[in-house]
Amino acid sequence: SDRLTRALKRGGAAGPSIAVRTASSIFMASLLKDSELLSYLPKALIAYPRRLLVQQAADTLAEAGVDRRVVVLGAQAERVLAVATDLPPTVVNPDWPTGLGSSLRVGLQALAGTPAQAVVVLLVDMPGVTGSAVRRIAGFAAPDALVLGGYGDRRGHPVLLGRDHWGAVAGSATGDRGARDYLRAHAATVRVVQVGDVADDFDIDTPEDNPHA
């Protein structure tokens, strides 16, 4: 998956905030590879510890107070919806096998008709990201904003994309690269807001990564 924490390495500091409700949010469900069974499982359905990852991510965004939430599902979307019946509005990415980039494009398109000034992107496999971290990032929402969460010298999610950038981000989001190439090309204008004091960037890539399995 697109791991901005590994791709971009410089840190930064937080600054003054703007109202959180200027930001909307999408979060994307991806796949968990079981190396023993050689099969693919929806990460959304992993229990961590009692709520499913997809439900926990939705709860995190609700706690952050963003104006609207959109869930992007791919693999086994019907199964996810049948089990997680309390999700916010959901869109399905039929091209999910092509990678994370297609889910980002679907999510941005779903918000195109809204008045949102910016979108906060949260991946379902990062349960250590908290509502406080999302709220801090969303505080910088503006149409021209590009913001990354900082964890010391690492950069990662949540990621905020101002509306002025949506078209170009969607155009560059291919495979599993998401917004990475666009953010790298615009590194001089990217703000890094430290969130490591209220969140961690641990992610779940294999069943062994889940301490609650």
PDB file of C-alpha atoms in Angstrom:
ATOM      1  CA  SER A   1       0.000   0.000   0.000  1.00  0.00           C
ATOM      2  CA  ASP A   2       0.948   3.677  -0.300  1.00  0.00           C
ATOM      3  CA  ARG A   3       3.152   4.363   2.715  1.00  0.00           C
ATOM      4  CA  LEU A   4       3.991   8.052   2.847  1.00  0.00           C
ATOM      5  CA  THR A   5       5.758   7.402   6.127  1.00  0.00           C
ATOM      6  CA  ARG A   6       8.460   5.521   4.260  1.00  0.00           C
ATOM      7  CA  ALA A   7       8.530   7.612   1.087  1.00  0.00           C
ATOM      8  CA  LEU A   8       8.979  11.069   2.629  1.00  0.00           C
ATOM      9  CA  LYS A   9      11.349  11.544   5.507  1.00  0.00           C
ATOM     10  CA  ARG A  10      11.499  15.166   6.705  1.00  0.00           C
ATOM     11  CA  GLY A  11       9.579  16.334   9.777  1.00  0.00           C
ATOM     12  CA  GLY A  12       7.865  19.642  10.597  1.00  0.00           C
ATOM     13  CA  ALA A  13       5.913  21.597  13.180  1.00  0.00           C
ATOM     14  CA  ALA A  14       2.287  22.421  13.737  1.00  0.00           C
ATOM     15  CA  GLY A  15       0.879  25.918  13.311  1.00  0.00           C
ATOM     16  CA  PRO A  16      -2.385  27.797  13.911  1.00  0.00           C
ATOM     17  CA  SER A  17      -5.664  26.002  13.261  1.00  0.00           C
ATOM     18  CA  ILE A  18      -8.698  26.622  11.047  1.00  0.00           C
ATOM     19  CA  ALA A  19     -12.196  25.284  11.837  1.00  0.00           C
ATOM     20  CA  VAL A  20     -12.305  21.490  11.596  1.00  0.00           C
ATOM     21  CA  ARG A  21     -15.647  21.513   9.810  1.00  0.00           C
ATOM     22  CA  THR A  22     -14.059  22.840   6.625  1.00  0.00           C
ATOM     23  CA  ALA A  23     -12.725  19.317   5.996  1.00  0.00           C
ATOM     24  CA  SER A  24     -14.439  16.164   4.832  1.00  0.00           C
ATOM     25  CA  SER A  25     -12.856  12.752   5.036  1.00  0.00           C
ATOM     26  CA  ILE A  26     -12.513   9.535   3.097  1.00  0.00           C
ATOM     27  CA  PHE A  27     -10.949   6.347   4.302  1.00  0.00           C
ATOM     28  CA  MET A  28     -10.085   3.340   2.251  1.00  0.00           C
ATOM     29  CA  ALA A  29     -10.309  -0.355   2.986  1.00  0.00           C
ATOM     30  CA  SER A  30      -7.617  -2.572   1.529  1.00  0.00           C
ATOM     31  CA  LEU A  31      -6.451  -6.176   1.578  1.00  0.00           C
ATOM     32  CA  LEU A  32      -4.678  -8.246   4.173  1.00  0.00           C
ATOM     33  CA  LYS A  33      -2.432 -10.988   2.827  1.00  0.00           C
ATOM     34  CA  ASP A  34      -2.375 -14.256   4.753  1.00  0.00           C
ATOM     35  CA  SER A  35       1.058 -15.661   3.967  1.00  0.00           C
ATOM     36  CA  GLU A  36       0.162 -19.136   5.205  1.00  0.00           C
ATOM     37  CA  LEU A  37      -3.145 -19.557   3.362  1.00  0.00           C
ATOM     38  CA  LEU A  38      -1.971 -17.596   0.312  1.00  0.00           C
ATOM     39  CA  SER A  39      -5.351 -15.896   0.217  1.00  0.00           C
ATOM     40  CA  TYR A  40      -6.491 -12.304   0.498  1.00  0.00           C
ATOM     41  CA  LEU A  41      -8.801 -11.049   3.222  1.00  0.00           C
ATOM     42  CA  PRO A  42     -10.456  -7.624   3.504  1.00  0.00           C
ATOM     43  CA  LYS A  43      -8.605  -5.651   6.155  1.00  0.00           C
ATOM     44  CA  ALA A  44     -11.895  -3.944   6.902  1.00  0.00           C
ATOM     45  CA  LEU A  45     -13.142  -7.133   8.601  1.00  0.00           C
ATOM     46  CA  ILE A  46     -10.216  -7.558  10.986  1.00  0.00           C
ATOM     47  CA  ALA A  47     -11.216  -7.219  14.654  1.00  0.00           C
ATOM     48  CA  TYR A  48      -9.031  -4.717  16.552  1.00  0.00           C
ATOM     49  CA  PRO A  49      -9.713  -5.475  19.333  1.00  0.00           C
ATOM     50  CA  ARG A  50     -13.520  -5.647  19.513  1.00  0.00           C
ATOM     51  CA  ARG A  51     -14.622  -3.364  16.685  1.00  0.00           C
ATOM     52  CA  LEU A  52     -13.785  -4.157  13.067  1.00  0.00           C
ATOM     53  CA  LEU A  53     -11.032  -2.013  11.576  1.00  0.00           C
ATOM     54  CA  VAL A  54     -13.509  -0.373   9.210  1.00  0.00           C
ATOM     55  CA  GLN A  55     -15.803   0.517  12.116  1.00  0.00           C
ATOM     56  CA  GLN A  56     -12.910   1.787  14.199  1.00  0.00           C
ATOM     57  CA  ALA A  57     -11.775   4.061  11.370  1.00  0.00           C
ATOM     58  CA  ALA A  58     -15.314   5.426  11.031  1.00  0.00           C
ATOM     59  CA  ASP A  59     -15.406   6.051  14.787  1.00  0.00           C
ATOM     60  CA  THR A  60     -12.053   7.854  14.618  1.00  0.00           C
ATOM     61  CA  LEU A  61     -13.349  10.239  11.964  1.00  0.00           C
ATOM     62  CA  ALA A  62     -16.568  10.841  13.901  1.00  0.00           C
ATOM     63  CA  GLU A  63     -14.521  11.698  16.979  1.00  0.00           C
ATOM     64  CA  ALA A  64     -12.464  14.123  14.889  1.00  0.00           C
ATOM     65  CA  GLY A  65     -15.608  16.060  13.982  1.00  0.00           C
ATOM     66  CA  VAL A  66     -15.104  16.223  10.211  1.00  0.00           C
ATOM     67  CA  ASP A  67     -18.067  17.572   8.289  1.00  0.00           C
ATOM     68  CA  ARG A  68     -18.832  14.385   6.357  1.00  0.00           C
ATOM     69  CA  ARG A  69     -17.386  10.902   6.077  1.00  0.00           C
ATOM     70  CA  VAL A  70     -17.148   8.677   3.005  1.00  0.00           C
ATOM     71  CA  VAL A  71     -15.992   5.056   3.058  1.00  0.00           C
ATOM     72  CA  VAL A  72     -14.371   3.565  -0.043  1.00  0.00           C
ATOM     73  CA  LEU A  73     -14.633  -0.224  -0.202  1.00  0.00           C
ATOM     74  CA  GLY A  74     -13.196  -2.659  -2.722  1.00  0.00           C
ATOM     75  CA  ALA A  75     -12.693  -6.387  -2.208  1.00  0.00           C
ATOM     76  CA  GLN A  76     -15.768  -8.219  -0.871  1.00  0.00           C
ATOM     77  CA  ALA A  77     -17.588  -4.926  -0.386  1.00  0.00           C
ATOM     78  CA  GLU A  78     -20.978  -6.630  -0.015  1.00  0.00           C
ATOM     79  CA  ARG A  79     -19.610  -8.816   2.774  1.00  0.00           C
ATOM     80  CA  VAL A  80     -18.158  -5.803   4.567  1.00  0.00           C
ATOM     81  CA  LEU A  81     -21.464  -3.923   4.326  1.00  0.00           C
ATOM     82  CA  ALA A  82     -23.401  -6.940   5.577  1.00  0.00           C
ATOM     83  CA  VAL A  83     -21.251  -7.223   8.695  1.00  0.00           C
ATOM     84  CA  ALA A  84     -20.517  -3.563   9.406  1.00  0.00           C
ATOM     85  CA  THR A  85     -24.050  -2.200   9.204  1.00  0.00           C
ATOM     86  CA  ASP A  86     -23.326   1.081  11.008  1.00  0.00           C
ATOM     87  CA  LEU A  87     -20.946   2.619   8.473  1.00  0.00           C
ATOM     88  CA  PRO A  88     -21.330   6.179   7.133  1.00  0.00           C
ATOM     89  CA  PRO A  89     -22.053   6.694   3.397  1.00  0.00           C
ATOM     90  CA  THR A  90     -20.091   4.177   1.350  1.00  0.00           C
ATOM     91  CA  VAL A  91     -18.919   3.991  -2.259  1.00  0.00           C
ATOM     92  CA  VAL A  92     -17.528   0.882  -3.911  1.00  0.00           C
ATOM     93  CA  ASN A  93     -14.430   0.928  -6.086  1.00  0.00           C
ATOM     94  CA  PRO A  94     -14.947  -1.659  -8.843  1.00  0.00           C
ATOM     95  CA  ASP A  95     -11.323  -1.243  -9.937  1.00  0.00           C
ATOM     96  CA  TRP A  96      -9.857  -2.109  -6.537  1.00  0.00           C
ATOM     97  CA  PRO A  97      -7.511  -4.798  -7.972  1.00  0.00           C
ATOM     98  CA  THR A  98      -5.550  -2.010  -9.717  1.00  0.00           C
ATOM     99  CA  GLY A  99      -4.420  -0.617  -6.362  1.00  0.00           C
ATOM    100  CA  LEU A 100      -4.918   2.141  -3.820  1.00  0.00           C
ATOM    101  CA  GLY A 101      -4.830   4.906  -6.418  1.00  0.00           C
ATOM    102  CA  SER A 102      -8.191   3.912  -7.884  1.00  0.00           C
ATOM    103  CA  SER A 103      -9.814   4.028  -4.437  1.00  0.00           C
ATOM    104  CA  LEU A 104      -8.444   7.519  -3.873  1.00  0.00           C
ATOM    105  CA  ARG A 105      -9.895   8.637  -7.203  1.00  0.00           C
ATOM    106  CA  VAL A 106     -13.299   7.150  -6.321  1.00  0.00           C
ATOM    107  CA  GLY A 107     -13.291   8.873  -2.942  1.00  0.00           C
ATOM    108  CA  LEU A 108     -12.384  12.262  -4.378  1.00  0.00           C
ATOM    109  CA  GLN A 109     -15.070  11.910  -7.031  1.00  0.00           C
ATOM    110  CA  ALA A 110     -17.639  11.119  -4.337  1.00  0.00           C
ATOM    111  CA  LEU A 111     -16.868  14.440  -2.637  1.00  0.00           C
ATOM    112  CA  ALA A 112     -16.605  16.532  -5.799  1.00  0.00           C
ATOM    113  CA  GLY A 113     -20.192  17.735  -5.543  1.00  0.00           C
ATOM    114  CA  THR A 114     -19.879  18.838  -1.912  1.00  0.00           C
ATOM    115  CA  PRO A 115     -18.694  22.211  -0.558  1.00  0.00           C
ATOM    116  CA  ALA A 116     -15.697  20.603   1.172  1.00  0.00           C
ATOM    117  CA  GLN A 117     -12.546  22.743   1.063  1.00  0.00           C
ATOM    118  CA  ALA A 118     -10.286  19.773   1.733  1.00  0.00           C
ATOM    119  CA  VAL A 119     -10.316  16.041   2.334  1.00  0.00           C
ATOM    120  CA  VAL A 120      -8.535  14.043   5.021  1.00  0.00           C
ATOM    121  CA  VAL A 121      -7.437  10.583   3.878  1.00  0.00           C
ATOM    122  CA  LEU A 122      -7.207   7.778   6.444  1.00  0.00           C
ATOM    123  CA  LEU A 123      -6.310   4.176   5.656  1.00  0.00           C
ATOM    124  CA  VAL A 124      -8.261   1.410   7.356  1.00  0.00           C
ATOM    125  CA  ASP A 125      -5.132  -0.529   8.299  1.00  0.00           C
ATOM    126  CA  MET A 126      -3.735   2.186  10.605  1.00  0.00           C
ATOM    127  CA  PRO A 127      -5.690   1.738  13.860  1.00  0.00           C
ATOM    128  CA  GLY A 128      -3.195   3.814  15.826  1.00  0.00           C
ATOM    129  CA  VAL A 129      -4.356   7.031  14.148  1.00  0.00           C
ATOM    130  CA  THR A 130      -6.662   8.806  16.592  1.00  0.00           C
ATOM    131  CA  GLY A 131      -9.443  11.326  16.360  1.00  0.00           C
ATOM    132  CA  SER A 132      -7.112  13.865  17.949  1.00  0.00           C
ATOM    133  CA  ALA A 133      -4.572  13.353  15.157  1.00  0.00           C
ATOM    134  CA  VAL A 134      -7.217  13.727  12.454  1.00  0.00           C
ATOM    135  CA  ARG A 135      -8.584  16.856  14.142  1.00  0.00           C
ATOM    136  CA  ARG A 136      -5.124  18.393  14.272  1.00  0.00           C
ATOM    137  CA  ILE A 137      -4.520  17.740  10.576  1.00  0.00           C
ATOM    138  CA  ALA A 138      -8.023  18.895   9.600  1.00  0.00           C
ATOM    139  CA  GLY A 139      -7.386  22.160  11.401  1.00  0.00           C
ATOM    140  CA  PHE A 140      -5.252  23.239   8.446  1.00  0.00           C
ATOM    141  CA  ALA A 141      -7.987  22.656   5.871  1.00  0.00           C
ATOM    142  CA  ALA A 142      -7.935  25.133   2.981  1.00  0.00           C
ATOM    143  CA  PRO A 143      -8.408  24.735  -0.777  1.00  0.00           C
ATOM    144  CA  ASP A 144      -4.665  25.107  -1.437  1.00  0.00           C
ATOM    145  CA  ALA A 145      -3.447  23.018   1.516  1.00  0.00           C
ATOM    146  CA  LEU A 146      -1.288  19.886   1.438  1.00  0.00           C
ATOM    147  CA  VAL A 147      -0.681  18.409   4.897  1.00  0.00           C
ATOM    148  CA  LEU A 148       0.942  15.227   6.187  1.00  0.00           C
ATOM    149  CA  GLY A 149       0.957  13.775   9.666  1.00  0.00           C
ATOM    150  CA  GLY A 150       4.410  13.721  11.234  1.00  0.00           C
ATOM    151  CA  TYR A 151       5.811  11.004  13.506  1.00  0.00           C
ATOM    152  CA  GLY A 152       9.194  12.354  14.465  1.00  0.00           C
ATOM    153  CA  ASP A 153      11.258  12.216  11.267  1.00  0.00           C
ATOM    154  CA  ARG A 154       8.631  10.149   9.430  1.00  0.00           C
ATOM    155  CA  ARG A 155       5.723  11.448   7.380  1.00  0.00           C
ATOM    156  CA  GLY A 156       2.415   9.644   7.066  1.00  0.00           C
ATOM    157  CA  HIS A 157      -1.339   9.605   7.509  1.00  0.00           C
ATOM    158  CA  PRO A 158      -3.641  11.344   8.072  1.00  0.00           C
ATOM    159  CA  VAL A 159      -3.094  13.203   4.806  1.00  0.00           C
ATOM    160  CA  LEU A 160      -5.013  16.371   3.936  1.00  0.00           C
ATOM    161  CA  LEU A 161      -5.548  17.362   0.315  1.00  0.00           C
ATOM    162  CA  GLY A 162      -6.971  20.799  -0.424  1.00  0.00           C
ATOM    163  CA  ARG A 163      -9.675  20.970  -3.074  1.00  0.00           C
ATOM    164  CA  ASP A 164      -7.456  22.852  -5.534  1.00  0.00           C
ATOM    165  CA  HIS A 165      -5.279  19.732  -5.765  1.00  0.00           C
ATOM    166  CA  TRP A 166      -7.961  17.052  -6.207  1.00  0.00           C
ATOM    167  CA  GLY A 167      -7.923  16.937  -9.996  1.00  0.00           C
ATOM    168  CA  ALA A 168      -4.152  16.669 -10.256  1.00  0.00           C
ATOM    169  CA  VAL A 169      -3.950  14.157  -7.409  1.00  0.00           C
ATOM    170  CA  ALA A 170      -6.566  11.962  -9.102  1.00  0.00           C
ATOM    171  CA  GLY A 171      -4.661  12.201 -12.363  1.00  0.00           C
ATOM    172  CA  SER A 172      -1.435  11.000 -10.769  1.00  0.00           C
ATOM    173  CA  ALA A 173      -2.931   8.336  -8.473  1.00  0.00           C
ATOM    174  CA  THR A 174      -2.095   5.046 -10.171  1.00  0.00           C
ATOM    175  CA  GLY A 175      -1.393   1.574  -8.866  1.00  0.00           C
ATOM    176  CA  ASP A 176      -0.606   1.582  -5.156  1.00  0.00           C
ATOM    177  CA  ARG A 177       0.988   5.014  -5.234  1.00  0.00           C
ATOM    178  CA  GLY A 178      -2.013   7.060  -4.118  1.00  0.00           C
ATOM    179  CA  ALA A 179      -1.071  10.722  -3.648  1.00  0.00           C
ATOM    180  CA  ARG A 180       2.607   9.971  -3.041  1.00  0.00           C
ATOM    181  CA  ASP A 181       3.993  11.167  -6.380  1.00  0.00           C
ATOM    182  CA  TYR A 182       1.985  14.380  -6.272  1.00  0.00           C
ATOM    183  CA  LEU A 183       3.051  15.174  -2.715  1.00  0.00           C
ATOM    184  CA  ARG A 184       6.667  14.461  -3.540  1.00  0.00           C
ATOM    185  CA  ALA A 185       6.499  16.766  -6.571  1.00  0.00           C
ATOM    186  CA  HIS A 186       5.047  19.532  -4.372  1.00  0.00           C
ATOM    187  CA  ALA A 187       7.259  18.908  -1.337  1.00  0.00           C
ATOM    188  CA  ALA A 188       8.058  22.612  -0.992  1.00  0.00           C
ATOM    189  CA  THR A 189       4.407  23.406  -0.224  1.00  0.00           C
ATOM    190  CA  VAL A 190       3.623  20.383   1.956  1.00  0.00           C
ATOM    191  CA  ARG A 191       3.096  21.174   5.637  1.00  0.00           C
ATOM    192  CA  VAL A 192       4.033  18.444   8.131  1.00  0.00           C
ATOM    193  CA  VAL A 193       2.059  18.538  11.372  1.00  0.00           C
ATOM    194  CA  GLN A 194       3.438  16.426  14.195  1.00  0.00           C
ATOM    195  CA  VAL A 195       0.872  13.967  15.594  1.00  0.00           C
ATOM    196  CA  GLY A 196       3.115  11.349  17.185  1.00  0.00           C
ATOM    197  CA  ASP A 197       2.186  12.581  20.664  1.00  0.00           C
ATOM    198  CA  VAL A 198      -1.464  11.560  20.108  1.00  0.00           C
ATOM    199  CA  ALA A 199      -1.179   8.720  17.551  1.00  0.00           C
ATOM    200  CA  ASP A 200       1.139   6.113  16.063  1.00  0.00           C
ATOM    201  CA  ASP A 201       1.752   5.044  12.480  1.00  0.00           C
ATOM    202  CA  PHE A 202       1.633   1.302  13.054  1.00  0.00           C
ATOM    203  CA  ASP A 203      -0.062  -0.491  10.160  1.00  0.00           C
ATOM    204  CA  ILE A 204      -1.377  -4.000   9.591  1.00  0.00           C
ATOM    205  CA  ASP A 205      -0.020  -5.710   6.490  1.00  0.00           C
ATOM    206  CA  THR A 206      -0.187  -9.374   7.553  1.00  0.00           C
ATOM    207  CA  PRO A 207      -2.229 -11.359  10.091  1.00  0.00           C
ATOM    208  CA  GLU A 208       0.873 -11.535  12.300  1.00  0.00           C
ATOM    209  CA  ASP A 209       0.841  -7.739  12.588  1.00  0.00           C
ATOM    210  CA  ASN A 210      -2.473  -7.789  14.470  1.00  0.00           C
ATOM    211  CA  PRO A 211      -1.784  -8.068  18.218  1.00  0.00           C
ATOM    212  CA  HIS A 212      -5.464  -8.824  18.836  1.00  0.00           C
ATOM    213  CA  ALA A 213      -5.681 -11.801  16.462  1.00  0.00           C
TER     214      ALA A 213
END
